[in-house]
Coordinates of C-alpha atoms and ligand atoms in Angstrom, one line a residue:
X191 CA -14.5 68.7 23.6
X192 CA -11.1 70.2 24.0
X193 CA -8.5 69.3 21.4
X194 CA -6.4 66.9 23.2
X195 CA -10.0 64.8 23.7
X196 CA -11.1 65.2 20.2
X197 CA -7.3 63.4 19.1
X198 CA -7.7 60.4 21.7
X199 CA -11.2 59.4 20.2
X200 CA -9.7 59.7 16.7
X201 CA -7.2 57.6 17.9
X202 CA -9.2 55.4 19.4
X203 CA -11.6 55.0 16.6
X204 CA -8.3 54.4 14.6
X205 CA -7.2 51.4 16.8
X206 CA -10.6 49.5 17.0
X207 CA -10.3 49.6 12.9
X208 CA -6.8 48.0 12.7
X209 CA -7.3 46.0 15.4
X210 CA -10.6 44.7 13.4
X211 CA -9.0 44.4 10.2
X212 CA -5.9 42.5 11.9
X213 CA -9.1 40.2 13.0
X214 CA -10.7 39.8 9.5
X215 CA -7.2 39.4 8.3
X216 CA -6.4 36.4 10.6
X217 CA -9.3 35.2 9.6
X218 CA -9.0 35.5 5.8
X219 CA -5.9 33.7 6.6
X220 CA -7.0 30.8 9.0
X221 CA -9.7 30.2 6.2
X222 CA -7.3 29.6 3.7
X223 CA -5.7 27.6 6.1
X224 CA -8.2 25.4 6.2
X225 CA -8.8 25.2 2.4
X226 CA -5.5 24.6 2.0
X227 CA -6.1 21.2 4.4
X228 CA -9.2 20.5 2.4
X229 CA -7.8 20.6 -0.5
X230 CA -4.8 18.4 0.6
X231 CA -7.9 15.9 1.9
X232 CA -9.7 16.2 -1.4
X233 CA -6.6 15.5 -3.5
X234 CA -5.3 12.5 -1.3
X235 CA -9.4 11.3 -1.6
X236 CA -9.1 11.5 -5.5
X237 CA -5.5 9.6 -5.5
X238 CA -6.9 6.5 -3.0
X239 CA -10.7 6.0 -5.5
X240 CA -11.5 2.9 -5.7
X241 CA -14.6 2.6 -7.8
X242 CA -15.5 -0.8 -9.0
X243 CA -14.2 -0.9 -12.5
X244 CA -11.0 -0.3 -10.9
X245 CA -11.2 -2.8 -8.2
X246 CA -11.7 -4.9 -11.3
X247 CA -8.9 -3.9 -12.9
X248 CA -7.0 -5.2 -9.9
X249 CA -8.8 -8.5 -9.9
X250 CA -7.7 -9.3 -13.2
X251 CA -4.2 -8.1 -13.0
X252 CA -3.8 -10.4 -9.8
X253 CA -5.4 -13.5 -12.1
X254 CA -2.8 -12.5 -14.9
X255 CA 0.4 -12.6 -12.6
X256 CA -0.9 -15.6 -10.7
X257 CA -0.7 -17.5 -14.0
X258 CA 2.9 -16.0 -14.7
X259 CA 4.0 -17.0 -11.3
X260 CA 3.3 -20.2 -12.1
X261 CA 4.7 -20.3 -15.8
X262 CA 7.9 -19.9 -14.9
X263 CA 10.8 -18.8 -11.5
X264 CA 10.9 -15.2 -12.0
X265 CA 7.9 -14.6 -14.5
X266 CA 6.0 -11.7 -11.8
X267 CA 6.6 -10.2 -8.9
X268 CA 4.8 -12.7 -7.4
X269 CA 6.4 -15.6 -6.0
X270 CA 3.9 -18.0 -6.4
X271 CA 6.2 -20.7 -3.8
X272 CA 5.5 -24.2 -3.7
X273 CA 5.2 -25.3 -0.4
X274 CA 4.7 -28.9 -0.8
X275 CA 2.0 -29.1 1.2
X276 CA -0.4 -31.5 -1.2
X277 CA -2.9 -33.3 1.5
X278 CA -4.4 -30.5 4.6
X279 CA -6.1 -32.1 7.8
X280 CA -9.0 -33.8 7.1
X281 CA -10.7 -34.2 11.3
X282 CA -9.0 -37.7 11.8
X283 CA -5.6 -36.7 13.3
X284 CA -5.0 -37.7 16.5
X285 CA -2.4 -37.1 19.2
X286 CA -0.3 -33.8 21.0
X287 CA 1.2 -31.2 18.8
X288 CA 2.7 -28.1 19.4
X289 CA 3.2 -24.8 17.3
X290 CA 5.6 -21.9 17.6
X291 CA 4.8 -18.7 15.6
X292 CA 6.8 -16.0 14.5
X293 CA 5.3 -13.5 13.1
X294 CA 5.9 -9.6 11.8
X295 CA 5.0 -8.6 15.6
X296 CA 4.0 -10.9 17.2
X297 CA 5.6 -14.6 18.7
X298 CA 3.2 -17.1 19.9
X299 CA 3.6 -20.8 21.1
X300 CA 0.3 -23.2 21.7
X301 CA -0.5 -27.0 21.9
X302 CA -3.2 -28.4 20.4
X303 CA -4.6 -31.7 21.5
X304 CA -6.4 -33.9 18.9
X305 CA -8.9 -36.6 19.4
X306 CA -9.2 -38.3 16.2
X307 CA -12.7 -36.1 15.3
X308 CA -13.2 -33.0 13.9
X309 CA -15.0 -31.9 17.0
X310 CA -12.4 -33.0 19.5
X311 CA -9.9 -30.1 18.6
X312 CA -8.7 -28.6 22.1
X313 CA -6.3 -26.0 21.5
X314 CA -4.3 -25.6 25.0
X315 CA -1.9 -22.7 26.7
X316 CA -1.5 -20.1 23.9
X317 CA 0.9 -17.9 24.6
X318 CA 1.3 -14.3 22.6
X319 CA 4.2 -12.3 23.5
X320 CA 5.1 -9.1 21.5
X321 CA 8.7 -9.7 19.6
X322 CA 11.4 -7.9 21.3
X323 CA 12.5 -4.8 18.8
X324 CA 16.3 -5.8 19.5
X325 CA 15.7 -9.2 17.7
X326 CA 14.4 -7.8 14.5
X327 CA 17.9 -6.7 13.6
X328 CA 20.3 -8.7 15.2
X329 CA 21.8 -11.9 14.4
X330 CA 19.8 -15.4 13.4
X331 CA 21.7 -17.1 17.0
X332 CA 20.0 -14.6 18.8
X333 CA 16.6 -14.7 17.2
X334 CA 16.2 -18.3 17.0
X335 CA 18.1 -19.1 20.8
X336 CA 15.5 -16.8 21.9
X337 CA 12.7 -18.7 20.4
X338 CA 14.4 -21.8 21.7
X339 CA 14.8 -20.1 25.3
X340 CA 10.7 -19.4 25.0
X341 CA 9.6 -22.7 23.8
X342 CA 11.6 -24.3 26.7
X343 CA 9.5 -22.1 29.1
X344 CA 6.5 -23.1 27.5
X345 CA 7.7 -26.7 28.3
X346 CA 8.4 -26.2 31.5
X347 CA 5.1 -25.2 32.2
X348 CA 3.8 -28.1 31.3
X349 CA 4.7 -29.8 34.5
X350 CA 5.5 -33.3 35.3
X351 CA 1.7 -34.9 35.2
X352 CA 1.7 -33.9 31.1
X353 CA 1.0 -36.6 29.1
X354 CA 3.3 -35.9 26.5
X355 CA 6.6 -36.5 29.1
X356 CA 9.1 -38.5 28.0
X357 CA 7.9 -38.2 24.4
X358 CA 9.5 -36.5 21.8
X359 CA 7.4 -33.4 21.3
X360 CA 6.6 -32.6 17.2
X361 CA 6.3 -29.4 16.9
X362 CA 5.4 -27.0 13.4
X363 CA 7.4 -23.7 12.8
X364 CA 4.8 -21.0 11.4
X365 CA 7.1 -18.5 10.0
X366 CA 5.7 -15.2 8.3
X367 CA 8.3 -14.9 6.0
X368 CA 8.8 -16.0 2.4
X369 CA 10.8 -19.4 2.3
X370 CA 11.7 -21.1 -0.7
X371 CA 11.1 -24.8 0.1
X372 CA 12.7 -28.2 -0.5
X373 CA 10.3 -30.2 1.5
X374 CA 7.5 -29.9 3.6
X375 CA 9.8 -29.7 6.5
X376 CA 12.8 -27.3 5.4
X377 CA 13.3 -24.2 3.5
X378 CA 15.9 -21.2 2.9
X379 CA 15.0 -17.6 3.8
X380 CA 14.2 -15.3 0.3
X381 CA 14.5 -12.1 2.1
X382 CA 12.9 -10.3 5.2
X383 CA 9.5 -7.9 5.3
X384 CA 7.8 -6.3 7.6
X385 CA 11.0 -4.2 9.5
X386 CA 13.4 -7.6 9.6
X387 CA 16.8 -7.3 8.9
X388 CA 19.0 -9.8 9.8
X389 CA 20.7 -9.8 6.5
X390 CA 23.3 -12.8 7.1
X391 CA 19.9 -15.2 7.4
X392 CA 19.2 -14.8 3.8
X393 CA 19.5 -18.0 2.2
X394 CA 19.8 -20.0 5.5
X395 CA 17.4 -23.0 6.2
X396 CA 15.4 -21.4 8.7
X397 CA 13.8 -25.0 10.4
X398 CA 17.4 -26.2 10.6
X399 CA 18.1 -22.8 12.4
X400 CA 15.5 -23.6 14.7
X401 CA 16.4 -27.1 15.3
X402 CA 19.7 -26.6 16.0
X403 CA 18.9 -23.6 18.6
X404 CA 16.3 -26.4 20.1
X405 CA 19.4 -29.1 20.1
X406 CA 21.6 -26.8 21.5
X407 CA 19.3 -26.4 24.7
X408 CA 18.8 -30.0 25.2
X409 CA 15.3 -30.1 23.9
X410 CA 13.7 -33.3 22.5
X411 CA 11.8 -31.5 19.9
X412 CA 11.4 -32.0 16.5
X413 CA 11.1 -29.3 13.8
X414 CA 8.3 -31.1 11.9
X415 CA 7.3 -28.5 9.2
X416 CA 8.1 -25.5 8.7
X417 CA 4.8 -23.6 7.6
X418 CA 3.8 -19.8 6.0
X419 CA 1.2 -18.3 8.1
X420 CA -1.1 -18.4 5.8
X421 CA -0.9 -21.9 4.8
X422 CA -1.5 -22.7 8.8
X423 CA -4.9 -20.6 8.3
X424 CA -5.9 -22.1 5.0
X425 CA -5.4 -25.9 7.3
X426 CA -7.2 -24.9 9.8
X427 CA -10.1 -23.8 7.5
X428 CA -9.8 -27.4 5.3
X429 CA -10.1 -29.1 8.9
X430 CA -13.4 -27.5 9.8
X431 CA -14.7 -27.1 6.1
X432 CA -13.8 -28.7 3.4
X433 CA -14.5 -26.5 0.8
X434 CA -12.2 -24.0 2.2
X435 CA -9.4 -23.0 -0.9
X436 CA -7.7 -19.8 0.0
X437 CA -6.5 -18.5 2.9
X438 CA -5.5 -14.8 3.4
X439 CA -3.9 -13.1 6.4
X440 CA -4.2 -9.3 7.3
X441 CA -1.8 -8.6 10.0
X442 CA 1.5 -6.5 10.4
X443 CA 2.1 -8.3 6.8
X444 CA -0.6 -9.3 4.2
X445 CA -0.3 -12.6 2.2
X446 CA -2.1 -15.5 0.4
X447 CA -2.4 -18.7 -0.1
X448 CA -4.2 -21.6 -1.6
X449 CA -5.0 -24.8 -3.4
X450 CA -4.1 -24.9 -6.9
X451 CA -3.8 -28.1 -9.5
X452 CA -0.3 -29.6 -9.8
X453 CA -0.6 -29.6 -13.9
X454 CA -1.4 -25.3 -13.7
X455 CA 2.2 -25.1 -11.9
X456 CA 4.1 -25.0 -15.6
X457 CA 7.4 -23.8 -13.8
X458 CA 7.3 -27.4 -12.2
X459 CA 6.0 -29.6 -14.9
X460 CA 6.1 -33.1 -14.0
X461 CA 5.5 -32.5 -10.2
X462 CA 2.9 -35.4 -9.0
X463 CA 1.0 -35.5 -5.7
X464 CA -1.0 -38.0 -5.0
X465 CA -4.6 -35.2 -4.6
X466 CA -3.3 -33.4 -7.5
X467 CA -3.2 -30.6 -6.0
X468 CA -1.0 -28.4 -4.0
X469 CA -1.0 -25.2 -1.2
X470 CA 0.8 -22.8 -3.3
X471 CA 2.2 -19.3 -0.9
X472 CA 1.5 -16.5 -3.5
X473 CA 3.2 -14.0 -1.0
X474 CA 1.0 -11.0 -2.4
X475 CA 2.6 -8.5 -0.7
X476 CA 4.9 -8.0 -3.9
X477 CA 1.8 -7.7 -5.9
X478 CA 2.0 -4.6 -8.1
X479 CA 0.1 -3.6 -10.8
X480 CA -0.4 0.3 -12.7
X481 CA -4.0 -0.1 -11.4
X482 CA -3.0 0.0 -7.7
X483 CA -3.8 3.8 -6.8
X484 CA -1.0 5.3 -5.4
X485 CA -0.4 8.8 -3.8
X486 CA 2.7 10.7 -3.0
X487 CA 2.4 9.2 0.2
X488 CA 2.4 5.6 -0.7
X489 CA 5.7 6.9 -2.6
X490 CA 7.3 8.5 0.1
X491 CA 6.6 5.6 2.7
X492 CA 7.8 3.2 0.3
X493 CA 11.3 5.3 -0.6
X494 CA 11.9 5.5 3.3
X495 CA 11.3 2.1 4.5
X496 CA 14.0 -1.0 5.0
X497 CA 12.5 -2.8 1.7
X498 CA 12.1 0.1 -1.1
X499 CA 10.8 -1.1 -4.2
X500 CA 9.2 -4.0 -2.3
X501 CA 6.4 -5.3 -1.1
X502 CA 4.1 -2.6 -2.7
X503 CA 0.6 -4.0 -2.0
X504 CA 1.4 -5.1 1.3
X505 CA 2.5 -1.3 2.0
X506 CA -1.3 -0.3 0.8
X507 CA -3.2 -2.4 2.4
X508 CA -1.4 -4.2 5.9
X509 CA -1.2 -3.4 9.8
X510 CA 2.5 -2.0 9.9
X511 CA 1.4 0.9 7.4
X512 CA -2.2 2.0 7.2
X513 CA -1.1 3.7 10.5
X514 CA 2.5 5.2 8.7
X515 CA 0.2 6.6 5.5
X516 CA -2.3 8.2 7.9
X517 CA 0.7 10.1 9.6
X518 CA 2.0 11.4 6.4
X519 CA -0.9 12.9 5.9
X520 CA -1.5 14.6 9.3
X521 CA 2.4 15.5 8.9
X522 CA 1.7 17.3 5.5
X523 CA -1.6 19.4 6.3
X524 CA 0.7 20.7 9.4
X525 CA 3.0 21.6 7.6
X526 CA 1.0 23.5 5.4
X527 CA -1.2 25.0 8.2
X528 CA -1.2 25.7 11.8
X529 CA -4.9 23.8 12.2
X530 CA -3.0 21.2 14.5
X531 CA -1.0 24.0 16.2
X532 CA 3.1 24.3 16.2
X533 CA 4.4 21.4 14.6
X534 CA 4.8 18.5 16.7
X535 CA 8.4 17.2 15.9
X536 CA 6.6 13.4 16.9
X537 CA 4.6 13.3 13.8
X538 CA 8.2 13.2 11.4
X539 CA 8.7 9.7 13.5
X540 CA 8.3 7.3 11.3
X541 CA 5.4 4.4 12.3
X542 CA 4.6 6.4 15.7
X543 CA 1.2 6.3 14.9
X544 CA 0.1 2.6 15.0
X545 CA -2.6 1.0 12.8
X546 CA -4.4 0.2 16.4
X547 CA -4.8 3.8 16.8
X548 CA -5.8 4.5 13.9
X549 CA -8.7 2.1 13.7
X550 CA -9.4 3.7 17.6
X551 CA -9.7 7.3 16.2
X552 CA -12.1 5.6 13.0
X553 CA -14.3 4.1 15.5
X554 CA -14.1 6.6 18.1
X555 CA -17.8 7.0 18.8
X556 CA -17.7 9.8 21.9
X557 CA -19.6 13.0 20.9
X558 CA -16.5 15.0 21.1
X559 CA -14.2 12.6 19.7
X560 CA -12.6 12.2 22.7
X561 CA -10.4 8.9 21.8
X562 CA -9.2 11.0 18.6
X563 CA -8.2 14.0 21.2
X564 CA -6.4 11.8 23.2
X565 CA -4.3 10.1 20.3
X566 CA -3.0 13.4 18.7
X567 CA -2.2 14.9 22.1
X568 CA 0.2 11.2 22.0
X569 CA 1.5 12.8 19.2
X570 CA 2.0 15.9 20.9
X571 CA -0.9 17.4 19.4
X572 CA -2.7 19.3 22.2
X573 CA -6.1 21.0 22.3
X574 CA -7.1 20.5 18.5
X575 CA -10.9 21.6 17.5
X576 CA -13.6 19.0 17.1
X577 CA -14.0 19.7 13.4
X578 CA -10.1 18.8 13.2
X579 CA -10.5 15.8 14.8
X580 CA -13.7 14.8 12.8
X581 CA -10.7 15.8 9.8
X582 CA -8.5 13.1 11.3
X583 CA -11.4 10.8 11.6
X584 CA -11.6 11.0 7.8
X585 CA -8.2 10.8 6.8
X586 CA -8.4 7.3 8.2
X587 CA -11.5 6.5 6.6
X588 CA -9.9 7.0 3.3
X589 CA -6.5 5.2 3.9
X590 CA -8.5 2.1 5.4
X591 CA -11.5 2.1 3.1
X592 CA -8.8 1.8 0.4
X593 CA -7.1 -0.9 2.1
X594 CA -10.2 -2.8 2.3
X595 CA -11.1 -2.5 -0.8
X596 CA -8.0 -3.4 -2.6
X597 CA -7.6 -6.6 -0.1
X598 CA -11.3 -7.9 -1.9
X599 CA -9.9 -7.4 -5.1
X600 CA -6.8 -9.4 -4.0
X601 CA -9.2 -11.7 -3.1
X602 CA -11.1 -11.7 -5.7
X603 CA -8.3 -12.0 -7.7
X604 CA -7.5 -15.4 -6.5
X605 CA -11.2 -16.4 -7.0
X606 CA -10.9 -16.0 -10.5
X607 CA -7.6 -17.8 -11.0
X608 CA -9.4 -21.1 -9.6
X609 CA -12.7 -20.3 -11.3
X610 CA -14.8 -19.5 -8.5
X611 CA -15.4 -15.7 -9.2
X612 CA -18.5 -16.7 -11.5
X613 CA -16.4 -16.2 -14.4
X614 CA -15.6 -19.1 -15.3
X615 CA -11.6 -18.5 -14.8
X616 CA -9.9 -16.2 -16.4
X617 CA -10.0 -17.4 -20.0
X618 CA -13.9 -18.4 -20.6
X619 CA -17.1 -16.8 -20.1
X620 CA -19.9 -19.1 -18.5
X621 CA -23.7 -19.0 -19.0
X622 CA -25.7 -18.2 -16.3
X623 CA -26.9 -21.8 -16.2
X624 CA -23.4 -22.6 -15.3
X625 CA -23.1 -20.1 -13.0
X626 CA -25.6 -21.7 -10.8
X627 CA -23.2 -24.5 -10.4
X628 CA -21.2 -22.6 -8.7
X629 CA -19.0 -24.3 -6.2
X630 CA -19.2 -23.0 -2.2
X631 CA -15.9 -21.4 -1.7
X632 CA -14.4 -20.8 1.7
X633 CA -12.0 -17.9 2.3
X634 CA -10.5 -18.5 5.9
X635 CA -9.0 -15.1 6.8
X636 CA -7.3 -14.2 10.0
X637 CA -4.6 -11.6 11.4
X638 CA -4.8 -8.5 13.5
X639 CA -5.9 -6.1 11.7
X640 CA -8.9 -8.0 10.1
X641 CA -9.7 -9.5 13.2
X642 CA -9.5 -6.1 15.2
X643 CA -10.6 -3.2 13.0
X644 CA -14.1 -3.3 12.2
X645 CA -13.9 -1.1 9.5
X646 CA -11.4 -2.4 7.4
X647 CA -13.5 -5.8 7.7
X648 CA -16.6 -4.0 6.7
X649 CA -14.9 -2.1 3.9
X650 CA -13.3 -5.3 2.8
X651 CA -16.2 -7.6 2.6
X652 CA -18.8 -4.9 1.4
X653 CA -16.2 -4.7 -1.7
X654 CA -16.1 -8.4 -2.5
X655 CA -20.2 -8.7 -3.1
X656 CA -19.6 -5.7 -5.7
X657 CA -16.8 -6.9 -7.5
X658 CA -18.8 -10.3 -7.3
X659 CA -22.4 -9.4 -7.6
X660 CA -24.6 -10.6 -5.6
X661 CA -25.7 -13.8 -6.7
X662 CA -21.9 -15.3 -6.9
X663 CA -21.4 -13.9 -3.2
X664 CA -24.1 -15.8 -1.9
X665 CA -21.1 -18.9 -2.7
X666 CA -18.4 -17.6 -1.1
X667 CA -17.6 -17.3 2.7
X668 CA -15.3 -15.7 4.3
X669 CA -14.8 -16.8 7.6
X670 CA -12.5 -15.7 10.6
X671 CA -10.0 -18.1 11.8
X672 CA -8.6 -16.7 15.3
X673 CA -5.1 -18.0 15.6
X674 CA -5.3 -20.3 12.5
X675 CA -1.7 -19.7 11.4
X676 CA -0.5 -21.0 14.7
X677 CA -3.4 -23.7 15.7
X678 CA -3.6 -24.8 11.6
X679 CA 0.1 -25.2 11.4
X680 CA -0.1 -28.1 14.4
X681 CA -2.8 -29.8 12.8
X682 CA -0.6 -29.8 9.7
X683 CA 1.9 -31.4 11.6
X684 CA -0.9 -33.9 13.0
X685 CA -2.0 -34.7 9.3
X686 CA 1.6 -36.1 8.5
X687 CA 1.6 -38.6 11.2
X688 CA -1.2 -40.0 10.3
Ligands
LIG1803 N1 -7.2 -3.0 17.1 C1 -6.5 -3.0 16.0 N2 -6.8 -2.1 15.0 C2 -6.1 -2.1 13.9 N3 -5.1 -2.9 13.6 C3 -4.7 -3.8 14.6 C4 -5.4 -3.9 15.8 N4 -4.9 -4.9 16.5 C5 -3.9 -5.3 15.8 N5 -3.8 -4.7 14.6 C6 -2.8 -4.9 13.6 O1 -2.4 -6.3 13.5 C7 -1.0 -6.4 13.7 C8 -0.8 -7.7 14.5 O2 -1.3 -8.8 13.7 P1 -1.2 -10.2 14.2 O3 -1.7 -11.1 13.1 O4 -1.8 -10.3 15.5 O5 0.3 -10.5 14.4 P2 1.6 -10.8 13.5 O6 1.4 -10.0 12.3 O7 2.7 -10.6 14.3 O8 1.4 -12.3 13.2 C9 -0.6 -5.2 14.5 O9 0.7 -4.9 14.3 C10 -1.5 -4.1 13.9 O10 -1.0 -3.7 12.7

């Protein structure tokens, strides 16, 4: 081999080795990539535990500001409003009423048709229309001539042969929002959740909004009650089962209500109905307690959004945000690694990646995680490994699993306030004699997310037998109520007439 050969094959030789070490090197460094991403995971897994004893935690603190709700205006973040709602259909209401819904994203508009029997319940032309995005900040004339402008349409559709022509139509205004009332039938705006902001609507009666909106088209309506979402679920559950005392909706917004006894309601000493008892709107969303487990993410979201420093359970656990916490995440590890390739300037928008896709990429069940692929590349995250998908896939099972389980403790929360938990409320301990006394308890739950997303239904439920134990669960049901803000809100409506 002459010279010249002998320094090509050195050279050669030399090449391969750096080329192989640039290998190992890249591969050194994509591996601590990906630690770096696991750890991120682990970390955000360790922030979001919720082992029993802390779920427990959470019941109790719920119980505990329940009662100072109720002690006096102001005494916990949680609102505990009167809705004086005292007497919920009982299957004898009779006659046409109509409900219009407004909720955090949706609008919906039905009439039900009551026969005087708890089996003659026909619930007739619901309509579910997504609320246009313009409305949610601009002024009360425009939202609620809008609402007017739909429920006219609904009308018209009716036709002439309907047998409610000619009559003035009663109709119940479900409205997701917290309301401070003054009768059954009117109320002023608190404040708005769930992305609202119509700021000059605060403090404004919001069925005398609607009424006037309904006047000013000529419509022969009547604003009969204006009704929380939940309380509309909580009817519809009393209608169909007596023993039905809470009623909590998991939607864009999460909230509760139910029946508590007028002489627990110190704030309002001296208020009589004539059941001694009364719906009371807890709106949980402003729930907060140091047992709540938060992560920098939960922080973040919260700092960014319209309502900072508000509405911090509902940020944990409802539609609008499980999908805004799993992006934060996702946003985070790509930050920190390339493992979803060159940062996709989509994943800084806030709430791009919706709660429904989430709970799609958690269920995905396709070998190769195909639905997951598909979301990212949404996202503009193209061409991602299947063990970053299955990553995704995990990041969602913690943010929802967490959701779920925190709802039950909510839950449960509420269940011990009334006495139903098995603990005999939250001030006695009961034998276990007395414990077999235990009342059935219906939960009537409804709302998009709980209705929708297996898994946070799954998660949720599985949690309230533990917190319970098993032989308390065996008295409470939960049971789904599709469309019971809307359809329970009517029957409300019906109750009053008779
Ligand atoms: N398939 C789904 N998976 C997960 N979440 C869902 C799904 N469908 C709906 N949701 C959640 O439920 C919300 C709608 O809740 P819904 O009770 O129907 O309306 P609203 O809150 O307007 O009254 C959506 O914004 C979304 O957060």
């Amino acid at each position: 081999m002459g010279k010249v050969a002998v320094a090509f094959a050195a050279a050669a030789v030399l090449v391969s080795c750096s080329v192989a070490a640039v290998m190992v090197g890249r591969r050194i460094k994509s591996r601590a990539k990906w630690r770096a991403v696991v750890e991120i995971l682990k970390e955000m897994e360790e922030a979001c535990r919720t082992p029993v004893g802390r779920l427990r935690q959470v019941v109790d603190a719920m119980a505990v500001e329940m009662h100072a709700g109720l002690a006096s205006e102001g005494g916990s973040k949680l609102k505990m409003l009167l809705t004086f709602v005292h007497h919920l259909p009982n299957g004898t209401e009779k006659g046409t009423y109509y409900a219009l819904h407004l909720g955090g994203t949706y609008f919906r508009i039905l009439r039900v048709h009551l026969g005087g029997e708890r089996s003659y319940l026909d619930v007739q032309d619901v309509e579910r229309h997504p609320i246009p995005s313009h409305l949610m900040n601009s002024t009360s004339e425009v939202l609620f001539n809008f609402l007017a402008f739909s429920m006219e349409r609904f009308i018209e559709k009716e036709g002439k042969e309907s047998n409610s022509q000619g009559v003035k139509r009663e109709l119940a205004f479900t409205f997701s929002f917290p309301v401070k009332h003054s009768s059954i039938s009117s109320g002023v705006l608190i404040k708005w959740t769930k992305g609202f902001e119509i700021s000059e609507m605060v403090g404004k009666d919001v069925a005398e909004c609607l009424q006037g909106a309904l006047n000013r088209r000529g419509l022969d309506i009547h604003v009969a009650a204006l009704v929380n979402d939940t309380v509309g679920a909580l009817s519809l559950g009393y209608y169909h089962d007596p023993d039905t005392v809470v009623a909590v909706v998991f939607g864009t917004g999460s909230n509760a209500c139910y029946l508590e006894r007028t002489d627990a309601i110190i704030k309002s000493q001296g208020l009589l109905t004539t059941s001694g008892s009364v719906v009371v709107n807890m709106e949980w969303g402003n729930f907060w307690s140091s047992h709540l487990p938060r992560t920098s993410y939960d922080i973040d979201l919260d700092a960014e959004s319209s309502n900072p420093n508000d509405m911090g359970f509902e940020k944990m656990i409802a539609g609008l945000y499980l999908g805004d916490i799993v992006r934060r995440v996702i946003r985070h590890m790509s930050q920190v690694s390339d493992i979803f390739g060159p940062t996709s300037s989509m994943l800084s928008e806030p709430y791009v990646l919706r709660t429904n896709s989430v709970s799609a990429m958690h269920e995905d069940d396709t070998p190769e995680l195909q639905q997951v692929a598909r979301i990212l590349k949404d996202l503009g995250v193209s061409d991602v490994p299947l063990k970053v998908r299955k990553l995704v896939v995990k990041i969602c099972d913690v943010v929802t699993r967490r959701a779920g389980r925190l709802a039950a403790a909510g839950i449960a929360g509420i269940l011990k306030k009334v006495g139903r938990d098995g603990s005999g409320g939250i001030t006695s301990g009961r034998s276990r004699s007395e414990m077999r006394m235990q009342k059935r308890t219906v939960v009537a739950v409804e709302g998009g997310l709980y209705m929708n997303y297996t898994m946070f239904r799954e998660y949720m439920e599985e949690a309230l037998v533990e917190i319970l134990g098993e032989e308390v669960s065996q008295y409470v049901v939960v049971k789904a109520m599709e469309d019971g803000s809307s359809i329970g809100s009517a029957l409300l409506v019906a109750s009053l007439q008779s």
